[in-house]
Short mmCIF file of C-alpha atoms and ligand atoms in Angstrom, two decimals:
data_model
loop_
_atom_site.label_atom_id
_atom_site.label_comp_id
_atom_site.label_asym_id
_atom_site.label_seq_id
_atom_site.Cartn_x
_atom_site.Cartn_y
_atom_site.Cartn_z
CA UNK A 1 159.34 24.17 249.45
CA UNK A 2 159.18 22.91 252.63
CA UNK A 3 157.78 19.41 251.75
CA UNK A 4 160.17 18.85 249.34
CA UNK A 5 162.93 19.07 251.96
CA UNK A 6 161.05 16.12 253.92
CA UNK A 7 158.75 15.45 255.79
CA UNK A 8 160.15 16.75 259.23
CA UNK A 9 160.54 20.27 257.70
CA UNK A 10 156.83 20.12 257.05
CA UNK A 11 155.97 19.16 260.34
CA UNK A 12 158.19 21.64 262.08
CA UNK A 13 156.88 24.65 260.06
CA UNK A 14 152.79 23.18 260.60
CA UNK A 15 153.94 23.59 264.27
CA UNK A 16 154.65 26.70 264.34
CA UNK A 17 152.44 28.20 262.37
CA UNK A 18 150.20 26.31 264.73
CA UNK A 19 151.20 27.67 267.93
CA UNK A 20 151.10 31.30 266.24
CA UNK A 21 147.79 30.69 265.66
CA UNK A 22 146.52 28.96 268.54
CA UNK A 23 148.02 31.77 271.04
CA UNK A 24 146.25 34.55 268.34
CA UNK A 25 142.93 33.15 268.92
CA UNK A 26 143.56 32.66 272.49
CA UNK A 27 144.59 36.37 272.85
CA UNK A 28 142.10 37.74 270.45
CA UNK A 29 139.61 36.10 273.27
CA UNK A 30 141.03 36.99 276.31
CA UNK A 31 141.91 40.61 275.05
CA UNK A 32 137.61 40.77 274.56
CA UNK A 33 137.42 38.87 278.00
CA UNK A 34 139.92 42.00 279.43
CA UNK A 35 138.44 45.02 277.95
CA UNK A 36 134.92 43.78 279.27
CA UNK A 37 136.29 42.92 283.15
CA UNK A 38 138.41 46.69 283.00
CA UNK A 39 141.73 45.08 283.46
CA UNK A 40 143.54 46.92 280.64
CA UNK A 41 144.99 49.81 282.06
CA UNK A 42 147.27 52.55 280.98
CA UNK A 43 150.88 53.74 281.77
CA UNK A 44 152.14 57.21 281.67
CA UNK A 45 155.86 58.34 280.43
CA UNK A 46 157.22 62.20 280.90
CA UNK A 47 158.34 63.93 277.71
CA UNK A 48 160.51 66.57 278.69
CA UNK A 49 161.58 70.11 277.05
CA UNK A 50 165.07 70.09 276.75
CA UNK A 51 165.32 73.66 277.06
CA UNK A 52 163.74 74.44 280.20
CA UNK A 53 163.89 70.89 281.53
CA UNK A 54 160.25 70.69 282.46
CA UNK A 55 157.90 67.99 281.61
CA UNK A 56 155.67 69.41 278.94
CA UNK A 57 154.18 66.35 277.86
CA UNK A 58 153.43 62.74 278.86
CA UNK A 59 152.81 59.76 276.21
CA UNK A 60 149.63 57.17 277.04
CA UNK A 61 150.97 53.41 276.80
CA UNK A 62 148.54 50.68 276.89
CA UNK A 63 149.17 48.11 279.60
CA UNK A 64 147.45 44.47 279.35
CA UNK A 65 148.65 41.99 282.35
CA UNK A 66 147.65 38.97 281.04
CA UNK A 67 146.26 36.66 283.82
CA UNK A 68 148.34 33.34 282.78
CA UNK A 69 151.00 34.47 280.43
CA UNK A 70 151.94 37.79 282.26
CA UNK A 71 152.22 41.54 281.00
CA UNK A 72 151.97 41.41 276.94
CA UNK A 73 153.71 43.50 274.83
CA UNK A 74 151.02 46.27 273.22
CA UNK A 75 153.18 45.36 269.93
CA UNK A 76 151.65 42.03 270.31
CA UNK A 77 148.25 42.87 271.48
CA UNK A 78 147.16 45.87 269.27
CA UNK A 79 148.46 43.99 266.23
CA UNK A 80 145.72 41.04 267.61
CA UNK A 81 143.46 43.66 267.83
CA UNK A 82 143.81 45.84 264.80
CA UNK A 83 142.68 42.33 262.86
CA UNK A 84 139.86 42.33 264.49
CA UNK A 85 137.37 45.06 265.55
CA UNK A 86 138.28 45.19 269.23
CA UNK A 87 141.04 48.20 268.30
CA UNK A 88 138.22 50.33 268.51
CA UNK A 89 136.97 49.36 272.13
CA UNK A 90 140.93 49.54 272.43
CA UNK A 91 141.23 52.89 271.35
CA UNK A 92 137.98 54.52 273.14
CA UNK A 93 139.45 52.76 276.39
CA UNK A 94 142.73 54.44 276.20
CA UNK A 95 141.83 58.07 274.70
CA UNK A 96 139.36 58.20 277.59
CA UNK A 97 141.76 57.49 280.22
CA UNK A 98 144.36 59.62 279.15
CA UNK A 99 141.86 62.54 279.08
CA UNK A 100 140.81 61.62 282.63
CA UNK A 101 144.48 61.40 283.62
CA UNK A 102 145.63 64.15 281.19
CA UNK A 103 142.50 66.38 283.35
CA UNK A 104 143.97 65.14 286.60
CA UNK A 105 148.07 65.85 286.03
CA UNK A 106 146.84 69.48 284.45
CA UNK A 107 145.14 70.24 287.90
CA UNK A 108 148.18 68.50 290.01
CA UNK A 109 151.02 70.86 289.06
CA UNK A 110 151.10 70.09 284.81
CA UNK A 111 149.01 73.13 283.79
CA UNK A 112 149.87 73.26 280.20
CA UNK A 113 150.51 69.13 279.77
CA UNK A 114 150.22 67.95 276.35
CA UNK A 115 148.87 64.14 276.57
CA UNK A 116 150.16 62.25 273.33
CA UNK A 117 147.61 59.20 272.41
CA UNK A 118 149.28 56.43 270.04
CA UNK A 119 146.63 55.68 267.34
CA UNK A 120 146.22 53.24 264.60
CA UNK A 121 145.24 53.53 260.63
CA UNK A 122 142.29 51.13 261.73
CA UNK A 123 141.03 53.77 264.07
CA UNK A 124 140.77 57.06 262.08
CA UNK A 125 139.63 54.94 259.38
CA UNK A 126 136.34 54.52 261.34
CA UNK A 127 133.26 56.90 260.87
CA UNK A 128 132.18 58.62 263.92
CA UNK A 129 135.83 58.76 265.42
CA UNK A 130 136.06 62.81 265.34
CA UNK A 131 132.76 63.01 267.19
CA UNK A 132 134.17 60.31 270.12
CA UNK A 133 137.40 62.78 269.96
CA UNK A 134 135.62 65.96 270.42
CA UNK A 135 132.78 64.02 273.09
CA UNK A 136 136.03 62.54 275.31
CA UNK A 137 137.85 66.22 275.36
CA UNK A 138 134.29 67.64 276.96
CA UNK A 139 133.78 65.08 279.08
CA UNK A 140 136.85 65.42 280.77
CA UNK A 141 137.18 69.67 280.16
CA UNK A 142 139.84 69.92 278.42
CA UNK A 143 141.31 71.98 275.24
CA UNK A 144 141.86 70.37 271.78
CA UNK A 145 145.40 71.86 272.33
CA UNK A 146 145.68 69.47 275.60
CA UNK A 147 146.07 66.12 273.04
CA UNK A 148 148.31 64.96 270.93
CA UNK A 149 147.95 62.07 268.34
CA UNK A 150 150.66 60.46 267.48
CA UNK A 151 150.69 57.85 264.13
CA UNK A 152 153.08 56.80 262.22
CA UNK A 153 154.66 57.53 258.98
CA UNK A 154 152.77 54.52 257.06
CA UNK A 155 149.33 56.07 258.73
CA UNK A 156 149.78 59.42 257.04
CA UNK A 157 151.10 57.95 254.14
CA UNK A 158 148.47 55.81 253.34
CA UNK A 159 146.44 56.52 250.08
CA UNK A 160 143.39 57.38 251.63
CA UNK A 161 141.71 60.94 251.11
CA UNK A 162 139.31 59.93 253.95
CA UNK A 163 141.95 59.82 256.65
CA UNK A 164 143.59 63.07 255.30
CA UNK A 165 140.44 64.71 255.71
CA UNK A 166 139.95 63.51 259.41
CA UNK A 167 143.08 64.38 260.15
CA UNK A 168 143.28 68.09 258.54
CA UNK A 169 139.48 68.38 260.63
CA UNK A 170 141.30 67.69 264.12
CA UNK A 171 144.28 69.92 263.31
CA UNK A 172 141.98 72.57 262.33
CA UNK A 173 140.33 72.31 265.90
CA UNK A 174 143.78 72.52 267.53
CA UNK A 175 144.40 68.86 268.29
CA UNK A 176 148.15 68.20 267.77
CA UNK A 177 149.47 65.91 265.22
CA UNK A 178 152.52 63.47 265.86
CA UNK A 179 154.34 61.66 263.45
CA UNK A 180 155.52 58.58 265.39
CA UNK A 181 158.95 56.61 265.23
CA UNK A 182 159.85 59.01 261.83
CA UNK A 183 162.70 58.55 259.88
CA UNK A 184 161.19 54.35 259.68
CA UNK A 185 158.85 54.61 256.82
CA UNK A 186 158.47 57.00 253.78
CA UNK A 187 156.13 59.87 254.31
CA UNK A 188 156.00 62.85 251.67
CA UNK A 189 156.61 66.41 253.37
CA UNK A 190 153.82 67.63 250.87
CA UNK A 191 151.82 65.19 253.10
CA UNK A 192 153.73 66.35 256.22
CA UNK A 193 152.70 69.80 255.59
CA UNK A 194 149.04 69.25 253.97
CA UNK A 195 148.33 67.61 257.86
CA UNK A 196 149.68 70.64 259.63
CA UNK A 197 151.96 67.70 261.84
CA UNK A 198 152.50 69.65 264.51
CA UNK A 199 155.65 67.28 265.49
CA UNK A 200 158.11 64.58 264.63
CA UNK A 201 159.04 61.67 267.09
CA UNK A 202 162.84 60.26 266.22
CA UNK A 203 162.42 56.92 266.41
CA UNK A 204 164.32 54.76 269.14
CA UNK A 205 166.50 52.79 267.17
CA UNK A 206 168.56 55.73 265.64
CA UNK A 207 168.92 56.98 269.39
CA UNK A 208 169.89 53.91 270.70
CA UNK A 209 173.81 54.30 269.10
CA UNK A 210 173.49 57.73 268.38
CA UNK A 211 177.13 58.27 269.70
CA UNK A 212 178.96 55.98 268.01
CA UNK A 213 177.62 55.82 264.84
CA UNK A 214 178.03 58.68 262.28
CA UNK A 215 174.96 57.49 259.92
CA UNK A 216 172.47 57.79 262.96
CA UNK A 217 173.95 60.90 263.30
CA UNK A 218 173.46 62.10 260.66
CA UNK A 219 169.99 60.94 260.45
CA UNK A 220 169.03 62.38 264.00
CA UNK A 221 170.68 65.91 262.63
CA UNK A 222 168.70 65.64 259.21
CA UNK A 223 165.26 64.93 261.28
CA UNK A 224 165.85 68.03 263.51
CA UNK A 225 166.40 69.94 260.43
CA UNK A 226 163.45 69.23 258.59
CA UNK A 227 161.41 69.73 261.71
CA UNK A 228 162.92 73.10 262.09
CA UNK A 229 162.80 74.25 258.79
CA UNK A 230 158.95 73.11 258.73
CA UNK A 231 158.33 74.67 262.19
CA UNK A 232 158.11 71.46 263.91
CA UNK A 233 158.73 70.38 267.14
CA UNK A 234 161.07 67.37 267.48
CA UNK A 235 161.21 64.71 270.52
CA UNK A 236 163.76 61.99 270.91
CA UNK A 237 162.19 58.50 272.06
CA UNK A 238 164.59 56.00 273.93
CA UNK A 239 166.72 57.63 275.45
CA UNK A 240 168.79 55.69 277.74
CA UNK A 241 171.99 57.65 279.20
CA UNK A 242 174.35 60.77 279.27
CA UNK A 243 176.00 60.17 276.06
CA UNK A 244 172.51 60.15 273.85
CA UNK A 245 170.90 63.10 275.86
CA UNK A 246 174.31 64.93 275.07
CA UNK A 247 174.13 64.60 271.71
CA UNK A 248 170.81 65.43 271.39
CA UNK A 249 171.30 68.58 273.23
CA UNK A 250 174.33 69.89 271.06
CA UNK A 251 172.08 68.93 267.86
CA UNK A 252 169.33 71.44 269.27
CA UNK A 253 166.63 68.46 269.74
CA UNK A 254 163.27 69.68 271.55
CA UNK A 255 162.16 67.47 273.90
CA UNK A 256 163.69 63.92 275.32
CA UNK A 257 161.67 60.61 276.10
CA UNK A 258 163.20 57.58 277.55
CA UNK A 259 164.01 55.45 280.54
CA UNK A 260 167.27 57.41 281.47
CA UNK A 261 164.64 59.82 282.44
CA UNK A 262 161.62 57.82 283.81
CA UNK A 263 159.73 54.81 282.77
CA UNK A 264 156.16 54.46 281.94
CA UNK A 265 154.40 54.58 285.20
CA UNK A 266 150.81 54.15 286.56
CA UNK A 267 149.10 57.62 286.84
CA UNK A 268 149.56 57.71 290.67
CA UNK A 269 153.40 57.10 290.38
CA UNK A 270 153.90 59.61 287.37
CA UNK A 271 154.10 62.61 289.82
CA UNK A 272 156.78 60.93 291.60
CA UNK A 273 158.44 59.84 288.66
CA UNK A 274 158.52 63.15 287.70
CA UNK A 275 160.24 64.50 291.04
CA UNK A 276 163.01 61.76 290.61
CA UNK A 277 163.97 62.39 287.22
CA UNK A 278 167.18 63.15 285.70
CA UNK A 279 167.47 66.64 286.16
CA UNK A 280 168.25 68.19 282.60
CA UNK A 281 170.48 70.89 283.76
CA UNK A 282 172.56 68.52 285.99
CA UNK A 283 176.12 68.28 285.12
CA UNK A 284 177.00 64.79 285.53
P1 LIG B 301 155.72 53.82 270.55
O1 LIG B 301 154.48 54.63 270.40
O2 LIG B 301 156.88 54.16 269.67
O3 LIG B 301 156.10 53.94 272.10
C1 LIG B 301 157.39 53.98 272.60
C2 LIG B 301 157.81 52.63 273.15
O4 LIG B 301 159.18 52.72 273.59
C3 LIG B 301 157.01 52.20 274.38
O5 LIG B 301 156.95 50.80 274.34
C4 LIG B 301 157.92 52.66 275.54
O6 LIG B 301 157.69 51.96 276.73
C5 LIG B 301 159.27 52.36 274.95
N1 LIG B 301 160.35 53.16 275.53
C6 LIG B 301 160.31 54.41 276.03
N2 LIG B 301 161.53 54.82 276.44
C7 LIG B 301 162.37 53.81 276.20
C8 LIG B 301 163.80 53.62 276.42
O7 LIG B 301 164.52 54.48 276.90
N3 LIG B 301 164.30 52.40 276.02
C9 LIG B 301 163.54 51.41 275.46
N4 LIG B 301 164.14 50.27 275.16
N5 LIG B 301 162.21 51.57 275.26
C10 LIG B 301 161.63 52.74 275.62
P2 LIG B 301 155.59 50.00 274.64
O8 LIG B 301 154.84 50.67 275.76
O9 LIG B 301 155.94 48.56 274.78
O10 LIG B 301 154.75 50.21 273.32
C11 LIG B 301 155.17 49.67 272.10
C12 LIG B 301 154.34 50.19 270.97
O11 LIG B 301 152.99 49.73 271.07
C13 LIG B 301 154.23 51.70 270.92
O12 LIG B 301 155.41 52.26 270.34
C14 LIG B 301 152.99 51.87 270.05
O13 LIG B 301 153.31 51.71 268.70
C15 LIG B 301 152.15 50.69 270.50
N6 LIG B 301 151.16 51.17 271.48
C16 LIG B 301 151.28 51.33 272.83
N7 LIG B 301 150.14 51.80 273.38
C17 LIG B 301 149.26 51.95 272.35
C18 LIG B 301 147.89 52.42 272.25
O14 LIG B 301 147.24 52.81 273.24
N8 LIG B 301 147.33 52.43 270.99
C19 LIG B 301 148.01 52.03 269.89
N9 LIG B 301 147.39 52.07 268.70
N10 LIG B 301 149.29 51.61 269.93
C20 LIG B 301 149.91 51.57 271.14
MG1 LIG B 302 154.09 56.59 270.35
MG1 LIG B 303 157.45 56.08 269.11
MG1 LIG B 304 159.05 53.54 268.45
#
């Protein structure tokens, strides 16, 4: 197609399939380069319980600060990563900080924090990953109950009885199960209740104009009912202001993620954060 349209339509797309390329390989390298000198790091954001405004939970975000190009978005860099098999060194990295950290906030005035991991289909799919679970809650003393998985709906949706299995293992030894950014993809509830999910994470975009626009309302409404009905908890990400935390509220949503609240934050500035947040039973 393109060629046929001349020969500057073949050059342009060469070019930028190209440069897609070139900076893949170049981050697929430096990523390796990065996990090896320590300089991936992780950033914290509070999850808080609507009802009792408390922060019950905090969600581990990988950080990468690229020396050259600057911070790079985790979209970018775990997609680079999942190709290849660095998503495991990835993974390990992260789950064994957020222990540390989850170990440390639990000591510091969180005594019942609930650390929520992101992780991909790549990394359950990998033999051996229960045992590194298990091995990184000792190592840093803490109960199954203190972490939280969250995956998304194509994850647990994802024809594979061997994932199932490793899934239904860890929510048989109390690890919590999260579907992420739900309501995106197509996951069966048959599924949803074969895992034991323990909860469902609204995804951002039908926050974002949650107010003004009656379909995401009634999607947001829908999600908190089937979460209720199956005895689920349900957390709004991306929440920005008032309005969306209002509506959330009168819909009887759980718990409430976002940046009105606090941004992701290094470990040391998460108790802080914490302090200066939005308080949930504030007026105005
Ligand atoms: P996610 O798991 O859905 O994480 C939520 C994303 O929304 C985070 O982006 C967070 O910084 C952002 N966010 C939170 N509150 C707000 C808000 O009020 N407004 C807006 N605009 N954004 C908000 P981030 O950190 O860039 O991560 C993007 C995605 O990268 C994550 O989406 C997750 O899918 C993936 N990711 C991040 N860390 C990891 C990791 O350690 N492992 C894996 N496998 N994936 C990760
Ligand atoms: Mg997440
Ligand atoms: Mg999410
Ligand atoms: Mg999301």
């Amino acid at each position: 197609v393109a060629k046929s349209r001349g020969r500057n339509r073949t050059v342009i797309f060469d070019e930028a399939l190209h440069t897609t390329l070139i900076r893949r390989i170049q981050l697929e390298a430096d990523l390796r380069e990065a996990l090896a000198a320590g300089s991936l790091w992780v950033a914290y954001q509070p999850i808080f319980d609507l009802r009792t405004g408390a922060c019950a939970k905090a969600e581990a975000l990988v950080r990468w600060n690229h020396p050259t190009l600057g911070p790079i978005s985790p979209l970018e860099f775990i997609a680079i990563a999942e190709q290849s098999d660095l998503i495991h060194q990835v993974g390990e990295f992260v789950l064994d900080t957020a222990c540390r950290d989850a170990r440390l906030l639990r000591e510091q005035g969180f005594p019942n924090l609930r650390m929520s991991v992101n992780m991909s289909l790549r990394q359950v799919d990998r033999a051996g990953i229960i045992d590194v679970i298990y091995a990184t809650l000792e190592r840093h003393r803490l109960v199954p109950a203190a972490l939280c998985l969250e995956v998304t709906e194509s994850t647990i949706a994802a024809d594979d009885l061997a994932s199932v299995r490793i899934f239904q293992t860890l929510s048989e030894k109390g690890i919590h199960l999260s579907i992420d950014d739900f309501g995106t993809g197509y996951s069966s509830l048959a599924r949803l209740l074969n895992l034991k999910v323990n909860q469902l994470k609204i995804d951002r975009s039908f926050v974002t104009d949650l107010p003004v626009e009656p379909d995401n309302r009634l999607i947001v409404e829908g999600i908190i009912a089937l979460a209720h009905a199956l005895d689920l908890e349900v957390v709004a990400e991306g929440v920005e202001n008032r309005e969306q935390l209002d509506v959330l509220r009168g819909l009887g949503c759980d718990h409430v993620q976002g940046y009105y609240f606090a941004r992701p934050s290094a470990i040391h500035e998460f108790i802080p954060a914490v302090g200066q947040a939005k308080s949930l039973s504030d007026p105005g």
